[in-house]
DNA sequence: CCCTGTTGGTGTACGCTGTACACTCCGAGA
DNA sequence: TCTCGGAGTGTACAGCGTACACCAACAGGG
C-alpha cells in the first residue's frame, strides 16, 4: 500500500516502561488499586501477562514507577516568596495530584523504600525549610510533624459512610445518639450546614487546609523563637 | 482415668471467635501482616482452614476483630484533669498499644468501615474535647487535624534505611550529598547525635510527642480564642 | 549473502491466596 | 432411640505473582 512500513495488520506499538506505567496509572485511576493486577494490566495492553516482565522486574517496581508518575505531577517549589506560602502552595499542589490519583496515598504508604524521585521530592521540601531560615534540627522535626501532609494527604480513616435510605434515618439517628452521643451531635452539626441528615461527610479540602495552617502557624512560631530545645 | 471428662487423647479445646482472634494477633505480632493467611492461622490453631469460617464470616471480619483487640488495649480516658493532659495521656496510651502491634496501623487504615468498638473509641475521644470546653465545630476540625494521631500513629513513610556495610558509607555519603544535599545534611546531623553514620534513624517517640504537643498547643490557642471562623 | 546473538512477546506451570460447597461426626433434646 | 444442628473436614475453584522454556524478528559481522 503506502510505504514499506506498516505492513502487518494492526501492528501494536511496542511495549515500553513508559507505556506500561501510563496504562497502570490509568487502570488504577478508574477503579481501585485492588483492580490492578498484572494480568488485567496485560490484558489492557493487549499483551500476555509475562510480557510486562520484559520491562519491569516485578510488581513492586511497577508500583514504585506509578508513585513516581504521581510525584512528577507536583509543581516545583515556587521561588521568590516566603517559606510559608511556598510550602503551602507546594503541599496543596501535591494534594491536587493525590486527589487525581486516589490510590496513590495508599501505595506511597505501602512502599518499603522510597524511589530516587521520592527522595528528591523530600530533599527539595527540606530545602524549602532550610532556605526559609530553619535550623537543620527544626527542619527535621517539622518534617515529622507534617507527616504525610507533605504528600498532600492525611489518612482518611474510614472512607465514606454508607448512607442508607432517608426514611429510616430518623430512627437510626435516635438510637445512634444513645450509644454515640458525641458523634451524633457532630454529624447533626455537619448535616445542618448541608442538606441531608447523613450527608456526604466533611469538607475534606477545608479540613486539610485547616490542619495545614494550624501546623504552619505553630511551626512559624517555633522558627521565630529560634528553634527547639529538646 | 480420673473423671468422666477428658477422655479422648489430646482433645483440643474447641475453637471460638476469641481463640481465633488471639491466635491471629499473636501470629501478626511475630512477623508481618502479610504472613497472616487463613491457612497459616488455621495451621497455628491445629485445624483445617475452613474451620475458621464457622466462627468468622471472612478475612475482613477477622481483621476487624483484630483491630478491636488492639483498640481494647487503650486506656480509658482519665477523669479529673484538664482536657489537654487527658487527651495527651490517652493518645500516648494508644501509641503504646500500636507499638505492641506494629501491623495494626496499616490494618486500621485499610478498613473500609469502622467497627462499633472503633466508633466508640472515636466517640469517647470527641467527648474529651467537648467536656474540655470545645465547641462542636472546633471539636470536629480538631479531630481532623489530629488525624491518625488519635490512634497513636503517624504514617512512617519508608520504614527503615537498609544501612549497608560501614566501610563504603563514607563514599556513599559523598555522592549522596551531591544529589540530595539537604537530606544528607540532616542525616549527618542525626548521626552526629548518635553513633554510626547511617544510624537507626530518628527517635520516633520524640518526634511523635513533638508533633503532638505542637498540635495540642495550637489547638489550645484556638480554644482560648473561642473557636474558629471559617 | 548467510549466520548468529539479542531482544520482545508467548505459553505453560507452580505455589500461594481466599473461600464456596458438600460432607461427616458428635452431643443434646424430643 | 431417633433426629437435628452445629463444629470440623475435604475437595475444588478462580485469581494472584512470577519462574522458566520457547520462538519470531531483527541487528551486525563474516
PDB file of N, CA and C in Angstrom, chain A residues 67-130:
ATOM      1  N   UNK A  67       4.092   5.557  41.575  1.00  0.00           N
ATOM      2  CA  UNK A  67       4.269   6.641  42.546  1.00  0.00           C
ATOM      3  C   UNK A  67       5.081   7.768  41.915  1.00  0.00           C
ATOM      4  N   UNK A  68       6.128   7.401  41.204  1.00  0.00           N
ATOM      5  CA  UNK A  68       6.959   8.422  40.566  1.00  0.00           C
ATOM      6  C   UNK A  68       6.160   9.268  39.580  1.00  0.00           C
ATOM      7  N   UNK A  69       5.261   8.617  38.870  1.00  0.00           N
ATOM      8  CA  UNK A  69       4.404   9.364  37.943  1.00  0.00           C
ATOM      9  C   UNK A  69       3.621  10.433  38.694  1.00  0.00           C
ATOM     10  N   UNK A  70       3.044  10.046  39.819  1.00  0.00           N
ATOM     11  CA  UNK A  70       2.228  10.983  40.594  1.00  0.00           C
ATOM     12  C   UNK A  70       3.095  12.108  41.164  1.00  0.00           C
ATOM     13  N   UNK A  71       4.218  11.732  41.756  1.00  0.00           N
ATOM     14  CA  UNK A  71       5.117  12.751  42.314  1.00  0.00           C
ATOM     15  C   UNK A  71       5.533  13.728  41.218  1.00  0.00           C
ATOM     16  N   UNK A  72       5.716  13.197  40.022  1.00  0.00           N
ATOM     17  CA  UNK A  72       6.118  14.048  38.902  1.00  0.00           C
ATOM     18  C   UNK A  72       5.089  15.098  38.528  1.00  0.00           C
ATOM     19  N   UNK A  73       3.861  14.915  38.991  1.00  0.00           N
ATOM     20  CA  UNK A  73       2.811  15.887  38.664  1.00  0.00           C
ATOM     21  C   UNK A  73       2.766  17.053  39.656  1.00  0.00           C
ATOM     22  N   UNK A  74       3.577  16.957  40.729  1.00  0.00           N
ATOM     23  CA  UNK A  74       3.571  18.027  41.729  1.00  0.00           C
ATOM     24  C   UNK A  74       4.394  19.198  41.214  1.00  0.00           C
ATOM     25  N   UNK A  75       3.873  20.408  41.395  1.00  0.00           N
ATOM     26  CA  UNK A  75       4.593  21.590  40.935  1.00  0.00           C
ATOM     27  C   UNK A  75       5.938  21.710  41.630  1.00  0.00           C
ATOM     28  N   UNK A  76       6.931  22.239  40.933  1.00  0.00           N
ATOM     29  CA  UNK A  76       8.210  22.532  41.592  1.00  0.00           C
ATOM     30  C   UNK A  76       8.016  23.675  42.580  1.00  0.00           C
ATOM     31  N   UNK A  77       8.948  23.835  43.528  1.00  0.00           N
ATOM     32  CA  UNK A  77       8.806  24.915  44.510  1.00  0.00           C
ATOM     33  C   UNK A  77       8.788  26.263  43.819  1.00  0.00           C
ATOM     34  N   UNK A  78       7.903  27.138  44.264  1.00  0.00           N
ATOM     35  CA  UNK A  78       7.960  28.480  43.671  1.00  0.00           C
ATOM     36  C   UNK A  78       8.961  29.321  44.428  1.00  0.00           C
ATOM     37  N   UNK A  79       9.683  30.110  43.686  1.00  0.00           N
ATOM     38  CA  UNK A  79      10.774  30.895  44.269  1.00  0.00           C
ATOM     39  C   UNK A  79      10.314  32.336  44.467  1.00  0.00           C
ATOM     40  N   UNK A  80      11.030  33.022  45.316  1.00  0.00           N
ATOM     41  CA  UNK A  80      10.754  34.440  45.488  1.00  0.00           C
ATOM     42  C   UNK A  80       9.582  34.740  46.388  1.00  0.00           C
ATOM     43  N   UNK A  81       9.218  33.809  47.248  1.00  0.00           N
ATOM     44  CA  UNK A  81       8.196  34.129  48.246  1.00  0.00           C
ATOM     45  C   UNK A  81       8.645  33.543  49.588  1.00  0.00           C
ATOM     46  N   UNK A  82       7.998  33.951  50.649  1.00  0.00           N
ATOM     47  CA  UNK A  82       8.395  33.463  51.968  1.00  0.00           C
ATOM     48  C   UNK A  82       8.185  31.964  52.065  1.00  0.00           C
ATOM     49  N   UNK A  83       8.893  31.353  53.012  1.00  0.00           N
ATOM     50  CA  UNK A  83       8.855  29.896  53.116  1.00  0.00           C
ATOM     51  C   UNK A  83       7.434  29.384  53.286  1.00  0.00           C
ATOM     52  N   UNK A  84       6.633  30.130  54.030  1.00  0.00           N
ATOM     53  CA  UNK A  84       5.335  29.600  54.419  1.00  0.00           C
ATOM     54  C   UNK A  84       4.416  29.460  53.225  1.00  0.00           C
ATOM     55  N   UNK A  85       4.319  30.509  52.433  1.00  0.00           N
ATOM     56  CA  UNK A  85       3.404  30.398  51.294  1.00  0.00           C
ATOM     57  C   UNK A  85       3.988  29.476  50.234  1.00  0.00           C
ATOM     58  N   UNK A  86       5.314  29.418  50.152  1.00  0.00           N
ATOM     59  CA  UNK A  86       5.922  28.488  49.200  1.00  0.00           C
ATOM     60  C   UNK A  86       5.577  27.045  49.573  1.00  0.00           C
ATOM     61  N   UNK A  87       5.772  26.718  50.848  1.00  0.00           N
ATOM     62  CA  UNK A  87       5.460  25.362  51.306  1.00  0.00           C
ATOM     63  C   UNK A  87       3.971  25.081  51.140  1.00  0.00           C
ATOM     64  N   UNK A  88       3.183  26.059  51.518  1.00  0.00           N
ATOM     65  CA  UNK A  88       1.733  25.879  51.431  1.00  0.00           C
ATOM     66  C   UNK A  88       1.310  25.584  49.991  1.00  0.00           C
ATOM     67  N   UNK A  89       1.816  26.371  49.074  1.00  0.00           N
ATOM     68  CA  UNK A  89       1.488  26.158  47.661  1.00  0.00           C
ATOM     69  C   UNK A  89       1.871  24.769  47.205  1.00  0.00           C
ATOM     70  N   UNK A  90       3.075  24.387  47.560  1.00  0.00           N
ATOM     71  CA  UNK A  90       3.572  23.104  47.055  1.00  0.00           C
ATOM     72  C   UNK A  90       2.755  21.958  47.628  1.00  0.00           C
ATOM     73  N   UNK A  91       2.444  22.043  48.903  1.00  0.00           N
ATOM     74  CA  UNK A  91       1.686  20.960  49.521  1.00  0.00           C
ATOM     75  C   UNK A  91       0.285  20.883  48.921  1.00  0.00           C
ATOM     76  N   UNK A  92      -0.286  22.035  48.629  1.00  0.00           N
ATOM     77  CA  UNK A  92      -1.621  21.990  48.025  1.00  0.00           C
ATOM     78  C   UNK A  92      -1.535  21.468  46.593  1.00  0.00           C
ATOM     79  N   UNK A  93      -0.413  21.714  45.939  1.00  0.00           N
ATOM     80  CA  UNK A  93      -0.222  21.116  44.613  1.00  0.00           C
ATOM     81  C   UNK A  93      -0.104  19.597  44.718  1.00  0.00           C
ATOM     82  N   UNK A  94       0.633  19.153  45.724  1.00  0.00           N
ATOM     83  CA  UNK A  94       0.736  17.713  45.962  1.00  0.00           C
ATOM     84  C   UNK A  94      -0.641  17.134  46.228  1.00  0.00           C
ATOM     85  N   UNK A  95      -1.405  17.861  46.996  1.00  0.00           N
ATOM     86  CA  UNK A  95      -2.747  17.370  47.311  1.00  0.00           C
ATOM     87  C   UNK A  95      -3.587  17.225  46.048  1.00  0.00           C
ATOM     88  N   UNK A  96      -3.492  18.180  45.156  1.00  0.00           N
ATOM     89  CA  UNK A  96      -4.265  18.071  43.914  1.00  0.00           C
ATOM     90  C   UNK A  96      -3.841  16.834  43.128  1.00  0.00           C
ATOM     91  N   UNK A  97      -2.534  16.605  43.090  1.00  0.00           N
ATOM     92  CA  UNK A  97      -2.053  15.411  42.371  1.00  0.00           C
ATOM     93  C   UNK A  97      -2.610  14.150  43.023  1.00  0.00           C
ATOM     94  N   UNK A  98      -2.582  14.110  44.348  1.00  0.00           N
ATOM     95  CA  UNK A  98      -3.066  12.919  45.057  1.00  0.00           C
ATOM     96  C   UNK A  98      -4.561  12.730  44.880  1.00  0.00           C
ATOM     97  N   UNK A  99      -5.292  13.825  44.753  1.00  0.00           N
ATOM     98  CA  UNK A  99      -6.736  13.701  44.555  1.00  0.00           C
ATOM     99  C   UNK A  99      -7.046  13.181  43.156  1.00  0.00           C
ATOM    100  N   UNK A 100      -6.166  13.497  42.205  1.00  0.00           N
ATOM    101  CA  UNK A 100      -6.368  12.954  40.856  1.00  0.00           C
ATOM    102  C   UNK A 100      -6.129  11.448  40.840  1.00  0.00           C
ATOM    103  N   UNK A 101      -5.329  10.955  41.765  1.00  0.00           N
ATOM    104  CA  UNK A 101      -4.989   9.529  41.811  1.00  0.00           C
ATOM    105  C   UNK A 101      -5.231   8.999  43.216  1.00  0.00           C
ATOM    106  N   UNK A 102      -6.476   8.703  43.535  1.00  0.00           N
ATOM    107  CA  UNK A 102      -6.824   8.401  44.932  1.00  0.00           C
ATOM    108  C   UNK A 102      -6.112   7.169  45.484  1.00  0.00           C
ATOM    109  N   UNK A 103      -5.635   6.315  44.629  1.00  0.00           N
ATOM    110  CA  UNK A 103      -4.945   5.107  45.059  1.00  0.00           C
ATOM    111  C   UNK A 103      -3.538   5.438  45.561  1.00  0.00           C
ATOM    112  N   UNK A 104      -3.024   6.607  45.193  1.00  0.00           N
ATOM    113  CA  UNK A 104      -1.593   6.855  45.377  1.00  0.00           C
ATOM    114  C   UNK A 104      -1.198   6.917  46.853  1.00  0.00           C
ATOM    115  N   UNK A 105      -2.048   7.521  47.682  1.00  0.00           N
ATOM    116  CA  UNK A 105      -1.655   7.651  49.087  1.00  0.00           C
ATOM    117  C   UNK A 105      -1.401   6.272  49.694  1.00  0.00           C
ATOM    118  N   UNK A 106      -2.304   5.355  49.441  1.00  0.00           N
ATOM    119  CA  UNK A 106      -2.104   4.012  49.970  1.00  0.00           C
ATOM    120  C   UNK A 106      -0.841   3.360  49.452  1.00  0.00           C
ATOM    121  N   UNK A 107      -0.570   3.550  48.174  1.00  0.00           N
ATOM    122  CA  UNK A 107       0.624   2.933  47.595  1.00  0.00           C
ATOM    123  C   UNK A 107       1.883   3.564  48.172  1.00  0.00           C
ATOM    124  N   UNK A 108       1.877   4.885  48.308  1.00  0.00           N
ATOM    125  CA  UNK A 108       3.043   5.562  48.884  1.00  0.00           C
ATOM    126  C   UNK A 108       3.342   5.007  50.271  1.00  0.00           C
ATOM    127  N   UNK A 109       2.290   4.858  51.068  1.00  0.00           N
ATOM    128  CA  UNK A 109       2.489   4.346  52.424  1.00  0.00           C
ATOM    129  C   UNK A 109       3.019   2.916  52.422  1.00  0.00           C
ATOM    130  N   UNK A 110       2.625   2.166  51.423  1.00  0.00           N
ATOM    131  CA  UNK A 110       2.965   0.741  51.441  1.00  0.00           C
ATOM    132  C   UNK A 110       4.394   0.470  50.974  1.00  0.00           C
ATOM    133  N   UNK A 111       5.014   1.427  50.325  1.00  0.00           N
ATOM    134  CA  UNK A 111       6.378   1.194  49.819  1.00  0.00           C
ATOM    135  C   UNK A 111       7.356   1.009  50.966  1.00  0.00           C
ATOM    136  N   UNK A 112       8.234   0.090  50.817  1.00  0.00           N
ATOM    137  CA  UNK A 112       9.210  -0.189  51.880  1.00  0.00           C
ATOM    138  C   UNK A 112      10.365   0.818  51.824  1.00  0.00           C
ATOM    139  N   UNK A 113      10.908   1.054  50.637  1.00  0.00           N
ATOM    140  CA  UNK A 113      11.977   2.040  50.481  1.00  0.00           C
ATOM    141  C   UNK A 113      11.599   2.998  49.368  1.00  0.00           C
ATOM    142  N   UNK A 114      11.916   4.270  49.547  1.00  0.00           N
ATOM    143  CA  UNK A 114      11.498   5.275  48.574  1.00  0.00           C
ATOM    144  C   UNK A 114      12.333   5.218  47.304  1.00  0.00           C
ATOM    145  N   UNK A 115      11.743   5.635  46.216  1.00  0.00           N
ATOM    146  CA  UNK A 115      12.480   5.727  44.954  1.00  0.00           C
ATOM    147  C   UNK A 115      13.277   7.022  44.933  1.00  0.00           C
ATOM    148  N   UNK A 116      14.263   7.116  44.052  1.00  0.00           N
ATOM    149  CA  UNK A 116      15.013   8.370  43.906  1.00  0.00           C
ATOM    150  C   UNK A 116      14.112   9.576  43.680  1.00  0.00           C
ATOM    151  N   UNK A 117      13.068   9.397  42.889  1.00  0.00           N
ATOM    152  CA  UNK A 117      12.155  10.515  42.635  1.00  0.00           C
ATOM    153  C   UNK A 117      11.546  11.016  43.940  1.00  0.00           C
ATOM    154  N   UNK A 118      11.134  10.085  44.775  1.00  0.00           N
ATOM    155  CA  UNK A 118      10.517  10.465  46.048  1.00  0.00           C
ATOM    156  C   UNK A 118      11.557  11.113  46.957  1.00  0.00           C
ATOM    157  N   UNK A 119      12.743  10.537  46.982  1.00  0.00           N
ATOM    158  CA  UNK A 119      13.806  11.115  47.814  1.00  0.00           C
ATOM    159  C   UNK A 119      14.111  12.535  47.363  1.00  0.00           C
ATOM    160  N   UNK A 120      14.125  12.718  46.048  1.00  0.00           N
ATOM    161  CA  UNK A 120      14.408  14.055  45.528  1.00  0.00           C
ATOM    162  C   UNK A 120      13.324  15.036  45.968  1.00  0.00           C
ATOM    163  N   UNK A 121      12.100  14.577  45.956  1.00  0.00           N
ATOM    164  CA  UNK A 121      10.994  15.445  46.397  1.00  0.00           C
ATOM    165  C   UNK A 121      11.160  15.842  47.861  1.00  0.00           C
ATOM    166  N   UNK A 122      11.484  14.845  48.680  1.00  0.00           N
ATOM    167  CA  UNK A 122      11.708  15.132  50.099  1.00  0.00           C
ATOM    168  C   UNK A 122      12.861  16.114  50.267  1.00  0.00           C
ATOM    169  N   UNK A 123      13.910  15.889  49.504  1.00  0.00           N
ATOM    170  CA  UNK A 123      15.080  16.760  49.629  1.00  0.00           C
ATOM    171  C   UNK A 123      14.721  18.206  49.299  1.00  0.00           C
ATOM    172  N   UNK A 124      13.973  18.382  48.228  1.00  0.00           N
ATOM    173  CA  UNK A 124      13.644  19.753  47.841  1.00  0.00           C
ATOM    174  C   UNK A 124      12.689  20.369  48.860  1.00  0.00           C
ATOM    175  N   UNK A 125      11.865  19.520  49.474  1.00  0.00           N
ATOM    176  CA  UNK A 125      10.976  20.017  50.527  1.00  0.00           C
ATOM    177  C   UNK A 125      11.802  20.493  51.724  1.00  0.00           C
ATOM    178  N   UNK A 126      12.770  19.673  52.106  1.00  0.00           N
ATOM    179  CA  UNK A 126      13.682  20.074  53.172  1.00  0.00           C
ATOM    180  C   UNK A 126      14.354  21.397  52.828  1.00  0.00           C
ATOM    181  N   UNK A 127      14.772  21.501  51.574  1.00  0.00           N
ATOM    182  CA  UNK A 127      15.458  22.705  51.135  1.00  0.00           C
ATOM    183  C   UNK A 127      14.609  23.950  51.312  1.00  0.00           C
ATOM    184  N   UNK A 128      13.300  23.819  51.121  1.00  0.00           N
ATOM    185  CA  UNK A 128      12.422  24.978  51.279  1.00  0.00           C
ATOM    186  C   UNK A 128      12.446  25.489  52.716  1.00  0.00           C
ATOM    187  N   UNK A 129      12.482  24.563  53.668  1.00  0.00           N
ATOM    188  CA  UNK A 129      12.552  24.986  55.061  1.00  0.00           C
ATOM    189  C   UNK A 129      13.918  25.585  55.375  1.00  0.00           C
ATOM    190  N   UNK A 130      14.969  24.901  54.903  1.00  0.00           N
ATOM    191  CA  UNK A 130      16.328  25.385  55.196  1.00  0.00           C
ATOM    192  C   UNK A 130      16.520  26.799  54.683  1.00  0.00           C
TER     193      UNK A 130
END
